[in-house]
Amino acid sequence: MPGARRRKGGSDTKKPQSGEASSSSSASPSFNKPDKPPAPPLPDKNYNIQKRNENVVKKWSCIDSCCWFVGFICCFWWFLLFLYNAMPASIPQYVTEAITGPLADPPGLKLHKQGFVAKHPVVFVPGIVTGGLELWEGHQCADDLFRMRLWGGTFGDVYKRPLCWLEHMSLDNETGLDPPGIRIRPVSGLVAADYFAAGYFVWAVLIANLARIGYEEKNMYMAAYDWRLSFQNSEVRDQTLSRIKSNIELMVATNGGNKVVVIPHSMGVLYFLHFMKWVEAPAPVGGGGGSNWCANHIKAIMNIGGPFLGVPKAVTGLFSSEARDIAFARALAPGRVDFQTLQHIMRMTRTWDSTMSMLPKGGDTIWGDLDWSPEEDYKCSVQKLMNNDSEIVGQTGEESSENANCVKYGRMISFGKDLAQESSSKIQRMEFRDAHKGNNLANTCRDVWTEYCDMGIGGVKAVADYKVYTADSILDMLHYVAPKMMKRGGSHFSYGIADNLDDKKYEHYKYWSNPLETKLPNAPEVEIFSMYGVGIPTERAYVYKLSSAAECYIPFQIDSSAEGENEESCLHGGVYSVDGDETIPVLSAGYMCAKGWRGKTRFNPSGIRTYIREYVHAPPANLLEGRGTQSGAHVDIMGNFALIEDIIRVAAGAMGEDIGGDKVHSDIFKWSEKINLDL
Amino acid sequence: MNSSKLKGNLCIAMLSFASLLRFLRICIFEHLKCCSLLGCKSYGTPEKKQSPDEKVFQEIKKSRNKRQKPMGWKCVDNCCWIVGYLCTTSWLLLFLLYIVPVSLPGLKGPEIPGARLKREGLVANHPVVLVPGIITGGLELWEGKPCAEPLFRKRLWGGWGSGFTDIFRRPVCWMDHLSLHYETGLDPPGIRVRPAPGLVAADYFAPGYFVWAILIENLAQIGYEDRNMYMAAYDWRLSFQNTEVRDRSLSRLKGQIEIMYATNGDKKVVVFPHSMGAVYFLHFLKWVELPAPVGGGGGSGWCAKYIKAIVNIGPTFLGVPKAFATILSAEGKDISLIRAMAAGLLESEFLGLQTIEHVMRVSRTWDSIVSLLPKGGETVWGNLDWSPEEGYNCESEEKRQLQALSKENNTRSSTDKSLFQVKHHKKYGRIISFGKEASEVVSSQLPTFSKDFMHSSTSANSSTSRGEFWTEYDDMSRENFQKIAENKVYTTTDLLDLLRYVAPKMMQRAEAHYSHGIAENLEDPKYNHHKYWSNPLETMLPDAPDMETYCMYGVGIPTERSYVYKMSPSDRRKGIPFRIDNSADGSDSCLRGGVYFVDGDESVPVLSSGFMCAKGWRGKTRFNPSGSATYVREYRHKPPSSMLEGRGLESAGHVDIMGNVALIEDVLRIAAGATGSELGGDRIHSDLLKMCNRVNVPL
């Protein structure tokens, strides 16, 4: 047998035969091909038969078996596919119900039965990363991709031609606009951000539920924008803000004068804040809508997971283009996530102005200094309890605050775990701001441009020697390590706290997306909701180390070996976490609505009513639920039934009080009180 | 540069080949192991019995008898093998195709006009609005019955979405959802099907079948993108005014034009309506300037302020005769051809497959089809003895096409020559005649019946059981059909009466939205009613002297103009009583398969697309009081010379013309700011002017 197999090449039969001797022994003469002369009639019949058996086996050549195998798999697959297609559509649901018991009606259907109907037109403002981008003009390597999605969808081209893809996704280093010869534009319409990739919903569930009570294209509008650009540049290049303004006006006019309900998500929250300032500012730089525009066109703003005061994650994204996930992956497989990849990513993301809109705002006043932070009494061990029973939260929180040594969240970046815990008097810091950067002579990576390549050993050392960074000093540090980028971003965003909001300088657009440097519009009828998930550990501060790689590298990385002493510690893999929705800490999402804008303050002169709606995270009970109907995670919350129900009620006309006012599970009010900000 | 790329590609190919082979080897060894295991068993038995020598012969005999059973095994194996072989080969080919660099010299097509014009220095100037026609726009589901549960927001009609394939999986459900309400012409209860928005609405009708895609790509070359290009998608099943009532489509179109005007530095827009979109936009022009309750409230200067040019591509201004055939018997040239080839296919009642009846039932709920009925009555489309196209010679058209390939200069002379050979004119005015003779004889020989029966109401025998597919034919008796057929010939005016007779409810519903006459006095206040707005012979163009109107369409393809009908075989109770008599062939090529042809773009006759621009609106007329300029641009059809060209770079077919290089160039120049005279004014190949002179409409 093995011999026969080895001679497989000789056979050129195209017809396969089964290995069964009985079947083919009789037929074999007819199958014999010219290259194999028919067996001579031998006296010994026994031998003859054996010989024939051998012939038969030989014909099962390698290629034949291979074809057979492929064919078998294909047929089988098609058969399954056919069965799947022929199956009545109700079976999956039936199976699910058999396993988990009867499903609850989706909120849209439930409310539809209760008699809710579409009333106010809704506007969705997607966040960073989730919106699709398509190619309108490109270099030769992307010739066949015209009007195809480069971002969102399948991401097939990331694998097919990674360099070409990176080149197209990057923006111009100097201007933050299109590089010459490349035009990437946001996808428009609801498809822009309904699904991020196949099967990974963003807005789709919300849209489907709104459709149940009668929403459709004419009263639903996705304010898609190019999320890589700075907010004002999206107006300069695409006139996106103007188009949002006109479309809102159009929807109000064609829907019987009902004002719109705006639903921004993630960075869209800041974008819409910018929009509200822009639309009322006079024409050359603003939209020229007049001072009553917001009052006349907006009913409510329902912010979902809004990073009002920024996110600490944005710092590490810019600093070393990593976050907890990447640091974790790196710890698992040290060689896999190579620095070249990260550097490519860094080079691309640093051309995107929008990432800078999410740096922490308000400095030490909000985020805490070396010794103090608003969340200092937060106990991470509570997390597990909370998942089981959210009512215990209050008690445990109080108990733990007594005996725990407080985590110093204010130190957003510390070099070394010890420094993150040391009392501030013992830390010796070297000033880095004026330190000489040195020249990186060994720099061989000119082609992969990041500003780290312009920095020598001296500069790297100076940064590390400062040891501990708070929100304020982080900005200085970023200015030090990436001066060009921060200069570009600095003309579009600002991160401070205004002393006097009536100052003329605050008419500049760079302040518009910072809630601590702008006033809300004069529209007392409008309601602002802040809706976000709680109960998931969220990145808040990092332990860093110098990376060890030799030449071409990002000199800093998260020290993923830094772990807390025990299970209850907040430190895991070099990251200190607090309560939040996995991306945005509670403080950032909730502070403005809990305190900054509550009542008549200087940030909210007309006394717009604000509400906080928190949703406690509950992981999906089983696989069939997919990403869960009670999730509180940053994106998955868009499928949270409670949140969807709130939105539908408001869209159908309810006021904040009607849906129950504040709904708070975290310590947001307590933490807000600790922040000493002039209101 | 290129060679290194090629090398890289080859390297990748080799590597992946190697890994593929490795994988296959693993598979095979596994498989062979299995085989040998199986084989051991089967070998075991015969070997045992081989020991007695004399039994061997019997054994072989037995096995021969047993052959049937193992053959079954072999068959499955064979199938598997063949499938596997095909799959592997196709994968290999696909893989090779994928590796081959895109710019292989042999496959490189000619440069697209957009790239050439970009080098000439053309840049995006005026924002453009694309108005798709009937059928080509995508429709998606927003609310449906349980059978369509998984199709939420999927395309039911057109496009890449998966919903379109549901026509095969659950045809009845699919038809239910595409139908409208028979009484109101709006959504049936519990179903909401809405037009797909954005450029994707009508860029491709089906995968690979472009509609606007090529034009969009060329516009993008000179700098157009989402912010200065807008697809005015609307639900093409609804009557035009109902798109505003239900979806606010007209308001949104107005709003979008204003937005684009404002965000593009106060530049006027150029509008490109295609097919039925041309009449839709005519409706819009009237709607937008009228005051608010029924109109858009834009004021009388709106069009002058916002619109630079209206470039109608293959417009159906005066309607198409095909619409009659569609409503009357749900067939056109194509369907009657299929019926001729496979007689049983379409009407077999096997599995309840009454395709045509289903199509008719669904399409009769669509008001928009009525907007395509010929307008202007006998004055425009001819009466029993006369028609504007009567001099047209179909033979010459074919000759011209043949000669166009070799030498274009001779065409005119041969045309003239063949014109003299015409013996008697075709009587195109008789749009439907029962029997071939009836379409040819002199009118005095026609039997004279009074057509009064059509004005009396049908003797609706309500006892008729309304079956599953309900058309209004089921309410009529056989005698009524007989009477209709005995009347022999119908002109457009008669046909409208006939439709009112055979489908009273549908016409009642639709005629509240459309009118097909010619206005006596346009100042009459009744013409402010929206049903007149889409009829160019019953409305005035807006007061916008600087606005330009273009009529761009293909010529040189035989286009349906009138039909020879017969009664359907009478053995069936339900169904459609009339059908095109596809056995009727003429001596020349004008009459083929029961259809008389004239010049046109395969769907719209030249007269319908060209008349308004060539005569009705030319200069200061009562239809065009401000005297805005009009241009006629015709594109002669040239079939694609090779398979590689796909649907042709010089095709003039109704939809294919959107890929016509000459048309694209004109379109781009207009969008970049050229005026009609800069383009070269009129360009006429057909006998349009002659025809127009024969049409006696007071101007």
Coordinates of C-alpha atoms in Angstrom, one line a residue, chain A residues 1 5 14 16 18-23 26 31 45-46 49 57 60 62 64-72 74-75 78 85 89 134 136-137 146-147 160 183 185-186 188 190-191 194 207-208 211-212 214-218 220 237-239 242-243 246-247 250 254, chain B residues 24 27-29 31-32 36 42-43 50 53 56-57 60 63-64 67 70 73-74 77-78 80-81 83-85 87-88 91 98 118 140 142 149-150 152-153 169-170 192 194 197 199-200 203 216-217 220 223-227 229 246-248 251-252 255-256 259 263:
Chain A
M1 CA 0.0 0.0 0.0
R5 CA 0.8 5.6 -2.6
K14 CA -9.9 11.3 -13.9
P16 CA -12.3 8.0 -8.9
S18 CA -14.0 3.4 -4.3
G19 CA -11.5 1.3 -2.5
E20 CA -13.7 -1.7 -2.4
A21 CA -12.1 -4.5 -4.2
S22 CA -15.3 -6.4 -4.9
S23 CA -16.9 -3.5 -6.7
S26 CA -14.7 -6.6 -12.4
F31 CA -10.7 1.7 -16.5
K45 CA -6.0 -16.3 -10.7
N46 CA -5.3 -15.6 -7.1
I49 CA -6.9 -10.6 -8.4
V57 CA -5.8 1.4 -5.1
W60 CA -6.8 6.8 -5.9
C62 CA -3.3 12.2 -4.2
D64 CA -8.2 12.6 -6.6
S65 CA -8.4 12.1 -2.8
C66 CA -7.9 15.8 -2.4
C67 CA -10.7 16.6 -4.8
W68 CA -12.9 14.1 -3.2
F69 CA -12.2 15.6 0.2
V70 CA -12.8 19.2 -0.9
G71 CA -15.9 18.1 -2.7
F72 CA -17.2 16.3 0.3
C74 CA -18.2 21.6 0.0
C75 CA -21.3 19.5 -0.4
W78 CA -23.8 23.6 1.1
N85 CA -31.8 28.9 4.6
A89 CA -37.0 32.3 10.5
E134 CA -15.0 55.8 2.6
W136 CA -13.3 59.3 -2.7
E137 CA -9.9 59.8 -4.1
F146 CA -13.4 54.0 -4.8
R147 CA -16.4 54.6 -2.5
K160 CA -4.4 43.0 2.2
R183 CA -9.8 62.3 0.0
R185 CA -14.9 61.2 3.5
P186 CA -17.4 60.1 6.2
S188 CA -23.5 59.5 5.3
L190 CA -27.9 55.9 9.1
V191 CA -25.5 53.3 7.7
D194 CA -25.4 51.5 12.6
I207 CA -32.6 52.5 15.5
A208 CA -34.6 49.2 15.3
A211 CA -38.5 52.2 14.2
R212 CA -41.1 50.2 16.2
G214 CA -42.8 54.9 13.9
Y215 CA -39.5 56.4 13.3
E216 CA -38.0 56.2 9.8
E217 CA -35.6 58.0 7.6
K218 CA -37.6 61.3 7.5
M220 CA -34.1 60.2 12.1
R237 CA -13.4 70.9 4.9
D238 CA -16.8 69.2 4.7
Q239 CA -19.2 71.9 6.0
S242 CA -23.6 73.7 8.4
R243 CA -25.2 70.5 7.1
S246 CA -29.7 72.8 8.0
N247 CA -30.8 69.2 8.5
L250 CA -35.4 70.8 7.9
T254 CA -41.1 68.9 8.0
Chain B
L24 CA -3.7 19.5 1.5
C27 CA -5.8 16.3 4.6
I28 CA -4.9 13.6 2.2
F29 CA -2.9 11.5 4.6
H31 CA -8.1 10.7 4.4
L32 CA -6.0 7.9 3.1
S36 CA -7.1 2.1 4.3
S42 CA -13.6 -4.9 2.6
Y43 CA -10.4 -6.7 1.6
Q50 CA -10.1 -17.0 -2.2
D53 CA -9.5 -22.1 -6.1
V56 CA -12.9 -17.7 -7.3
F57 CA -14.8 -17.6 -10.5
I60 CA -16.2 -12.7 -9.4
S63 CA -19.5 -9.5 -7.3
R64 CA -20.6 -8.7 -10.8
R67 CA -22.4 -4.3 -8.7
P70 CA -21.5 -0.5 -4.6
W73 CA -21.4 4.5 -3.3
K74 CA -19.4 5.3 -6.4
D77 CA -17.9 9.6 -4.6
N78 CA -17.9 10.8 -8.2
C80 CA -17.9 14.7 -4.5
W81 CA -14.9 14.4 -6.7
V83 CA -17.6 19.2 -7.0
G84 CA -14.2 19.2 -5.4
Y85 CA -12.4 19.5 -8.7
C87 CA -14.2 24.2 -6.5
T88 CA -10.5 23.8 -6.4
W91 CA -10.5 28.9 -6.3
Y98 CA -6.4 38.2 -7.3
K118 CA -9.5 66.6 -14.8
E140 CA -36.0 49.1 2.2
W142 CA -39.0 49.6 8.0
E149 CA -39.1 40.0 10.3
P150 CA -35.4 39.5 9.5
F152 CA -35.7 45.1 8.8
R153 CA -33.8 47.9 7.1
R169 CA -37.3 32.6 -1.0
R170 CA -40.7 33.9 -0.1
R192 CA -43.7 50.6 5.8
R194 CA -39.2 53.4 2.4
P197 CA -31.3 57.3 1.1
L199 CA -25.9 57.8 -3.2
V200 CA -26.3 54.1 -2.6
D203 CA -25.8 53.7 -7.8
I216 CA -20.7 59.3 -9.8
E217 CA -17.2 58.0 -10.2
A220 CA -15.7 62.3 -8.2
G223 CA -13.7 66.8 -7.1
Y224 CA -17.3 65.9 -6.3
E225 CA -18.1 64.2 -3.1
D226 CA -20.9 63.7 -0.6
R227 CA -21.2 67.3 0.3
M229 CA -23.6 65.7 -4.7
R246 CA -46.0 60.5 3.3
D247 CA -42.2 61.0 3.3
R248 CA -41.7 64.7 2.8
S251 CA -39.5 69.3 1.2
R252 CA -36.3 67.4 1.8
G255 CA -34.0 71.7 1.9
Q256 CA -31.0 69.8 0.5
I259 CA -28.2 73.5 2.0
T263 CA -22.5 75.5 1.8

